[in-house]
């Protein structure tokens, strides 16, 4: 006898899947529902969740509690000293991966919503399957890149994303699974965050600039936009930039934005939970932005959009800017409130394009996306094991 009881032997043989979170907490929304579905529907699989900060794990535990729990194990990845020197930002992703490569190599699969985890292959992790869930369903060309080839399974929210990844040669058909949008499962299951309490019931605009240095609109137009909305009494404004935009912002930028806090018609959120869980995109009447994939979450229910092109990009016919077909595109922020009013009045001109675009972006069925994604992982692991 080897000293192991039957239960211990079964556990020793169990498939172990790690859902890994090494970036900002907004990415939790793109794969946690898959972990829950897998843990509940495939009890023979040991599902573990690993994160690089205690704050991430607390956030995740709160979501799990609100969902009614799931048989998962939460793990805080070492080392503690790297968290201490990182202060408020997540520890450096590449260094965290390097220091935990051996630990992560013990899993049958590592599931991640970001692409940096592809580095594990260069760090000697060979047997472990790598699964990329995506963390958005946008058009920007940056995410369509060589690291996708490293993953054993790449998920797509819909035919638009799937076809582009395959047609451009980033992913082989057998390594791509179209699963819908698991984030919607969490959004629908959990209550939204508290919505801003504006003094007056006015049409609400959400301004969501991306952190991209050239394509993002903040550095060129941001302060002017805030100033114009502060002076115009027709609209309420939610300023909710991509969480990474102000993660390393200068004190000058932070002080400038702080000057708008407390304004009766402006709500500022530089990266809180309400910016992650679609509270703002559900509340707002118009989306003002540039190249963030959040526009597609906003358009789950078609509504007016207005886009900003600070780099004067030649965007027409470029699929990386396909979402700019869903509303007017401006190369200046001058008269932005008048432009918002015109975009609301002219929404009918873009309604058909919005509905078509959303259908191409999200392949939603009666089966929850999280269950489809969990099944895709299980099936892919089975295929790789043959």
Coordinates of C-alpha atoms in Angstrom, one line a residue:
X1 CA 0.0 0.0 0.0
X2 CA 1.2 3.5 -0.7
X3 CA -0.4 4.9 2.4
X4 CA -3.0 7.0 0.6
X5 CA -6.7 6.4 1.2
X6 CA -9.1 6.2 -1.6
X7 CA -10.3 9.8 -1.2
X8 CA -6.7 11.0 -1.1
X9 CA -5.9 9.1 -4.3
X10 CA -8.9 10.6 -6.0
X11 CA -7.8 14.1 -4.9
X12 CA -4.3 13.4 -6.1
X13 CA -5.6 12.5 -9.6
X14 CA -8.1 15.4 -9.8
X15 CA -7.7 18.0 -12.5
X16 CA -6.6 21.3 -11.0
X17 CA -7.5 24.6 -12.7
X18 CA -6.2 28.0 -11.6
X19 CA -8.1 31.2 -12.3
X20 CA -5.3 33.8 -12.2
X21 CA -5.6 37.5 -11.5
X22 CA -2.4 39.6 -11.7
X23 CA -3.7 42.8 -13.1
X24 CA -6.3 45.4 -12.0
X25 CA -9.5 44.2 -10.3
X26 CA -11.8 45.1 -13.2
X27 CA -10.5 42.0 -15.0
X28 CA -12.1 39.8 -12.3
X29 CA -15.4 40.5 -14.0
X30 CA -14.3 38.7 -17.2
X31 CA -13.6 35.3 -15.8
X32 CA -14.9 34.8 -12.2
X33 CA -18.3 33.6 -13.4
X34 CA -16.5 30.9 -15.4
X35 CA -14.7 29.7 -12.3
X36 CA -18.0 29.6 -10.4
X37 CA -19.7 27.6 -13.2
X38 CA -16.8 25.1 -13.4
X39 CA -16.7 24.6 -9.7
X40 CA -20.4 24.0 -9.4
X41 CA -21.0 21.9 -12.5
X42 CA -17.7 19.9 -12.6
X43 CA -17.2 18.9 -9.0
X44 CA -14.4 16.5 -10.1
X45 CA -12.3 19.5 -11.0
X46 CA -10.4 21.4 -8.2
X47 CA -10.9 25.1 -9.0
X48 CA -8.6 27.5 -7.4
X49 CA -8.4 31.3 -7.6
X50 CA -5.0 32.9 -7.3
X51 CA -4.3 36.7 -7.0
X52 CA -1.4 38.9 -6.3
X53 CA -3.0 41.1 -3.7
X54 CA -5.1 40.6 -0.6
X55 CA -7.4 43.3 -1.9
X56 CA -8.2 41.3 -5.0
X57 CA -9.0 38.3 -2.9
X58 CA -11.3 40.3 -0.6
X59 CA -13.1 41.7 -3.7
X60 CA -13.5 38.2 -5.1
X61 CA -14.7 36.8 -1.8
X62 CA -17.3 39.5 -1.6
X63 CA -18.6 38.6 -5.1
X64 CA -18.6 34.9 -4.3
X65 CA -20.6 35.5 -1.1
X66 CA -23.1 37.6 -3.1
X67 CA -23.4 34.7 -5.6
X68 CA -24.2 32.2 -2.9
X69 CA -20.8 30.7 -2.7
X70 CA -18.9 28.1 -4.8
X71 CA -16.5 25.3 -3.9
X72 CA -13.3 27.2 -4.8
X73 CA -10.1 27.8 -3.0
X74 CA -8.6 31.3 -2.8
X75 CA -4.8 31.7 -2.8
X76 CA -2.6 34.7 -2.3
X77 CA 0.5 34.5 -4.4
X78 CA 3.9 35.4 -2.9
X79 CA 6.1 37.2 -2.4
X80 CA 4.9 39.8 0.1
X81 CA 7.9 42.1 -0.4
X82 CA 6.9 42.7 -4.0
X83 CA 3.4 43.9 -2.9
X84 CA 5.0 46.2 -0.4
X85 CA 7.2 48.0 -2.9
X86 CA 4.3 48.2 -5.4
X87 CA 2.2 50.3 -3.0
X88 CA -1.2 51.0 -4.5
X89 CA -0.7 49.4 -7.9
X90 CA -0.8 45.7 -8.7
X91 CA 2.7 44.1 -8.4
X92 CA 4.6 44.0 -11.7
X93 CA 3.0 41.2 -13.7
X94 CA 6.1 39.8 -15.4
X95 CA 8.0 39.6 -12.1
X96 CA 5.1 38.0 -10.3
X97 CA 4.8 35.4 -13.1
X98 CA 8.6 34.7 -12.9
X99 CA 8.5 34.2 -9.1
X100 CA 5.5 31.9 -9.3
X101 CA 6.2 30.0 -12.5
X102 CA 7.0 26.8 -10.6
X103 CA 3.8 27.0 -8.5
X104 CA 1.7 27.7 -11.6
X105 CA 3.2 24.8 -13.5
X106 CA 1.6 22.4 -11.0
X107 CA -1.9 23.1 -12.4
X108 CA -3.5 21.4 -15.4
X109 CA -4.7 24.8 -16.7
X110 CA -4.2 28.4 -15.9
X111 CA -7.1 30.6 -16.9
X112 CA -6.4 34.3 -17.3
X113 CA -8.2 37.5 -18.6
X114 CA -4.9 39.1 -19.7
X115 CA -2.2 38.2 -22.2
X116 CA 1.0 38.8 -20.1
X117 CA 0.5 35.3 -18.7
X118 CA 1.7 34.0 -22.1
X119 CA 5.2 34.7 -20.6
X120 CA 4.9 31.4 -18.6
X121 CA 5.9 29.5 -21.7
X122 CA 9.2 31.4 -21.8
X123 CA 9.6 30.7 -18.1
X124 CA 9.6 27.0 -18.7
X125 CA 5.9 26.1 -18.0
X126 CA 5.1 23.5 -20.7
X127 CA 2.6 21.0 -19.4
X128 CA 0.0 23.4 -18.1
X129 CA -2.6 24.5 -20.6
X130 CA -3.0 28.3 -20.9
X131 CA -6.5 29.7 -21.4
X132 CA -7.2 33.3 -22.3
X133 CA -10.7 34.6 -21.6
X134 CA -10.3 38.1 -23.0
X135 CA -11.3 41.1 -21.0
X136 CA -13.5 43.0 -23.4
X137 CA -14.9 42.7 -26.9
X138 CA -13.6 45.8 -28.5
X139 CA -12.2 46.6 -31.9
X140 CA -8.8 48.2 -31.2
X141 CA -6.1 46.3 -33.0
X142 CA -3.7 46.0 -30.1
X143 CA -5.2 42.9 -28.5
X144 CA -4.9 41.0 -31.8
X145 CA -1.2 40.1 -31.5
X146 CA 1.3 37.3 -31.5
X147 CA 0.9 36.3 -27.8
X148 CA -2.5 34.8 -28.6
X149 CA -0.7 32.0 -30.4
X150 CA 0.8 30.9 -27.1
X151 CA -2.5 30.0 -25.5
X152 CA -4.0 26.5 -25.8
X153 CA -7.5 28.1 -25.8
X154 CA -8.6 31.6 -26.6
X155 CA -12.2 32.7 -26.1
X156 CA -14.2 34.9 -28.3
X157 CA -17.4 36.8 -27.3
X158 CA -18.9 36.6 -30.7
X159 CA -18.2 36.0 -34.5
X160 CA -16.5 39.4 -34.9
X161 CA -13.7 38.6 -32.5
X162 CA -13.5 34.9 -33.4
X163 CA -13.3 35.5 -37.2
X164 CA -10.7 38.3 -36.9
X165 CA -8.4 36.2 -34.6
X166 CA -8.6 33.2 -37.0
X167 CA -8.4 35.1 -40.3
X168 CA -5.4 37.1 -39.1
X169 CA -3.6 33.9 -38.1
X170 CA -3.4 34.6 -34.3
X171 CA -5.5 31.6 -33.3
X172 CA -6.2 28.2 -34.8
X173 CA -9.8 27.3 -35.1
X174 CA -9.5 24.3 -32.8
X175 CA -8.0 26.6 -30.1
X176 CA -10.8 29.2 -30.3
X177 CA -14.1 29.0 -28.5
X178 CA -17.0 31.4 -29.1
X179 CA -18.7 31.5 -25.7
X180 CA -20.6 34.8 -25.4
X181 CA -19.7 37.3 -22.7
X182 CA -19.3 35.8 -19.2
X183 CA -19.2 39.3 -17.6
X184 CA -22.9 39.7 -18.4
X185 CA -23.7 36.7 -16.2
X186 CA -22.0 38.4 -13.2
X187 CA -23.6 41.8 -14.0
X188 CA -27.1 40.2 -14.1
X189 CA -26.5 38.1 -11.0
X190 CA -25.1 40.9 -8.7
X191 CA -26.7 44.2 -7.7
X192 CA -25.2 47.3 -9.3
X193 CA -23.1 49.7 -7.2
X194 CA -24.7 52.9 -5.8
X195 CA -25.5 55.2 -8.7
X196 CA -24.4 58.9 -8.5
X197 CA -27.0 61.1 -6.8
X198 CA -27.1 64.2 -9.0
X199 CA -29.0 67.2 -7.8
X200 CA -31.2 67.4 -10.9
X201 CA -32.6 64.7 -13.2
X202 CA -30.9 65.6 -16.4
X203 CA -29.7 63.4 -19.3
X204 CA -26.5 61.7 -18.1
X205 CA -23.3 61.3 -20.2
X206 CA -20.6 58.9 -19.3
X207 CA -17.1 60.0 -20.5
X208 CA -14.8 57.0 -20.7
X209 CA -11.4 57.9 -22.1
X210 CA -9.0 55.0 -22.8
X211 CA -5.4 55.0 -21.5
X212 CA -3.9 54.6 -25.0
X213 CA -1.4 57.4 -25.4
X214 CA -2.3 58.4 -29.0
X215 CA -5.9 57.2 -29.5
X216 CA -7.1 58.1 -26.0
X217 CA -8.8 61.5 -25.7
X218 CA -7.8 62.5 -22.2
X219 CA -4.5 64.3 -22.8
X220 CA -5.9 66.2 -25.7
X221 CA -9.4 67.0 -24.7
X222 CA -10.1 65.8 -21.1
X223 CA -9.9 68.9 -19.0
X224 CA -11.7 70.9 -21.6
X225 CA -14.6 68.4 -21.7
X226 CA -14.9 68.5 -17.9
X227 CA -14.8 72.3 -17.9
X228 CA -17.5 72.6 -20.6
X229 CA -19.8 70.2 -18.8
X230 CA -19.3 72.1 -15.6
X231 CA -20.4 75.3 -17.3
X232 CA -23.4 73.8 -19.2
X233 CA -26.6 73.1 -17.3
X234 CA -28.2 70.7 -19.8
X235 CA -26.4 67.4 -18.7
X236 CA -25.0 65.4 -15.9
X237 CA -21.6 63.9 -16.4
X238 CA -20.0 60.7 -15.1
X239 CA -16.2 60.9 -15.6
X240 CA -15.2 57.2 -15.5
X241 CA -11.9 56.7 -17.4
X242 CA -10.3 53.3 -18.0
X243 CA -8.9 52.3 -14.6
X244 CA -5.3 52.3 -16.0
X245 CA -5.5 56.0 -17.1
X246 CA -5.0 57.4 -13.7
X247 CA -3.1 54.5 -12.2
X248 CA 0.2 56.4 -12.9
X249 CA -1.3 59.9 -13.5
X250 CA 0.7 62.9 -12.5
X251 CA -0.2 64.9 -9.4
X252 CA -1.1 67.8 -11.7
X253 CA -3.7 65.7 -13.5
X254 CA -5.1 64.4 -10.2
X255 CA -5.4 67.9 -8.7
X256 CA -7.1 69.2 -11.9
X257 CA -9.7 66.4 -11.8
X258 CA -10.1 66.8 -8.0
X259 CA -11.4 70.3 -8.7
X260 CA -14.5 68.8 -10.2
X261 CA -15.4 66.6 -7.3
X262 CA -18.5 67.8 -5.5
X263 CA -19.8 69.5 -8.5
X264 CA -23.7 69.0 -8.5
X265 CA -23.7 67.8 -12.1
X266 CA -20.3 65.9 -12.3
X267 CA -19.4 62.6 -10.7
X268 CA -15.7 61.6 -10.8
X269 CA -14.7 57.9 -10.4
X270 CA -11.1 57.1 -11.4
X271 CA -11.4 53.4 -10.8
X272 CA -13.9 52.2 -8.3
X273 CA -16.2 49.2 -8.4
X274 CA -19.0 51.1 -10.1
X275 CA -16.7 51.6 -13.1
X276 CA -16.2 47.8 -13.3
X277 CA -19.7 46.4 -12.9
X278 CA -21.4 48.4 -15.7
X279 CA -23.3 50.6 -13.2
X280 CA -22.3 53.7 -15.2
X281 CA -22.8 52.3 -18.6
X282 CA -26.3 51.1 -17.5
X283 CA -27.2 54.5 -16.0
X284 CA -25.9 56.8 -18.7
X285 CA -28.0 58.1 -21.6
X286 CA -25.0 58.7 -23.9
X287 CA -21.5 57.3 -24.2
X288 CA -18.7 59.7 -24.9
X289 CA -15.3 58.0 -25.6
X290 CA -12.6 57.0 -28.0
X291 CA -11.3 53.4 -28.3
X292 CA -12.4 51.6 -25.1
X293 CA -14.2 48.3 -25.5
X294 CA -16.6 49.5 -22.8
X295 CA -18.7 51.0 -25.6
X296 CA -20.0 47.5 -26.4
X297 CA -21.1 47.0 -22.8
X298 CA -22.9 50.4 -23.0
X299 CA -24.6 49.3 -26.2
X300 CA -26.0 46.1 -24.7
X301 CA -29.1 48.4 -24.8
X302 CA -28.6 50.6 -27.9
X303 CA -28.3 54.3 -26.9
X304 CA -26.6 57.4 -28.4
X305 CA -22.8 57.5 -28.7
X306 CA -20.3 60.3 -29.5
X307 CA -16.7 59.5 -30.3
X308 CA -13.5 61.5 -30.1
X309 CA -10.6 61.2 -32.6
X310 CA -7.7 63.3 -31.1
X311 CA -5.0 61.7 -33.3
X312 CA -7.0 62.4 -36.6
X313 CA -6.8 58.7 -37.4
X314 CA -7.9 57.7 -40.9
X315 CA -10.5 55.4 -39.4
X316 CA -13.1 54.8 -42.0
X317 CA -12.9 51.2 -43.3
X318 CA -10.5 50.2 -40.5
X319 CA -12.0 47.4 -38.4
X320 CA -10.0 48.6 -35.4
X321 CA -12.4 51.6 -35.3
X322 CA -15.6 49.7 -36.3
X323 CA -17.4 51.1 -33.2
X324 CA -17.1 54.6 -34.6
X325 CA -19.9 53.7 -37.0
X326 CA -22.2 53.8 -34.0
X327 CA -22.3 57.6 -33.5
X328 CA -20.8 60.9 -34.7
X329 CA -17.0 61.2 -34.7
X330 CA -15.3 64.5 -33.8
X331 CA -11.7 65.6 -34.0
X332 CA -12.1 68.4 -31.6
X333 CA -13.8 68.9 -28.2
X334 CA -15.0 72.4 -29.0
X335 CA -18.7 72.7 -28.4
X336 CA -18.9 69.3 -26.9
X337 CA -22.2 69.8 -25.1
X338 CA -23.9 70.9 -28.4
X339 CA -22.4 67.8 -30.0
X340 CA -23.9 65.6 -27.3
X341 CA -27.3 67.2 -27.8
X342 CA -27.0 66.6 -31.6
X343 CA -25.9 63.0 -31.1
X344 CA -29.0 62.3 -28.9
X345 CA -31.3 63.9 -31.4
X346 CA -29.7 62.0 -34.3
X347 CA -29.5 58.6 -32.6
X348 CA -31.9 57.0 -35.1
X349 CA -29.3 57.4 -37.8
X350 CA -27.1 55.0 -36.0
X351 CA -29.5 52.6 -34.4
X352 CA -29.3 49.9 -37.1
X353 CA -25.5 49.9 -37.1
X354 CA -25.5 49.6 -33.3
X355 CA -27.9 46.6 -33.3
X356 CA -25.9 44.8 -36.0
X357 CA -22.6 45.6 -34.3
X358 CA -23.8 44.2 -30.9
X359 CA -25.1 41.0 -32.6
X360 CA -21.7 40.5 -34.2
X361 CA -19.9 41.2 -31.0
X362 CA -21.8 39.1 -28.5
X363 CA -23.0 35.6 -29.4
X364 CA -25.5 35.2 -26.6
X365 CA -27.7 32.1 -26.2
X366 CA -30.1 30.5 -23.7
X367 CA -27.1 28.8 -22.1
X368 CA -25.2 31.3 -19.8
X369 CA -21.9 32.4 -21.3
X370 CA -20.0 31.3 -18.1
X371 CA -21.3 27.7 -18.5
X372 CA -20.3 27.7 -22.2
X373 CA -16.8 29.0 -21.3
X374 CA -16.4 26.4 -18.6
X375 CA -17.4 23.6 -21.0
X376 CA -15.0 24.9 -23.6
X377 CA -12.1 24.6 -21.1
X378 CA -13.1 21.1 -20.0
X379 CA -13.4 20.0 -23.6
X380 CA -10.1 21.5 -24.6
X381 CA -8.3 19.9 -21.7
X382 CA -9.8 16.6 -22.7
X383 CA -8.6 17.1 -26.3
X384 CA -5.1 18.0 -25.3
X385 CA -4.9 15.0 -23.0
X386 CA -5.7 12.5 -25.8

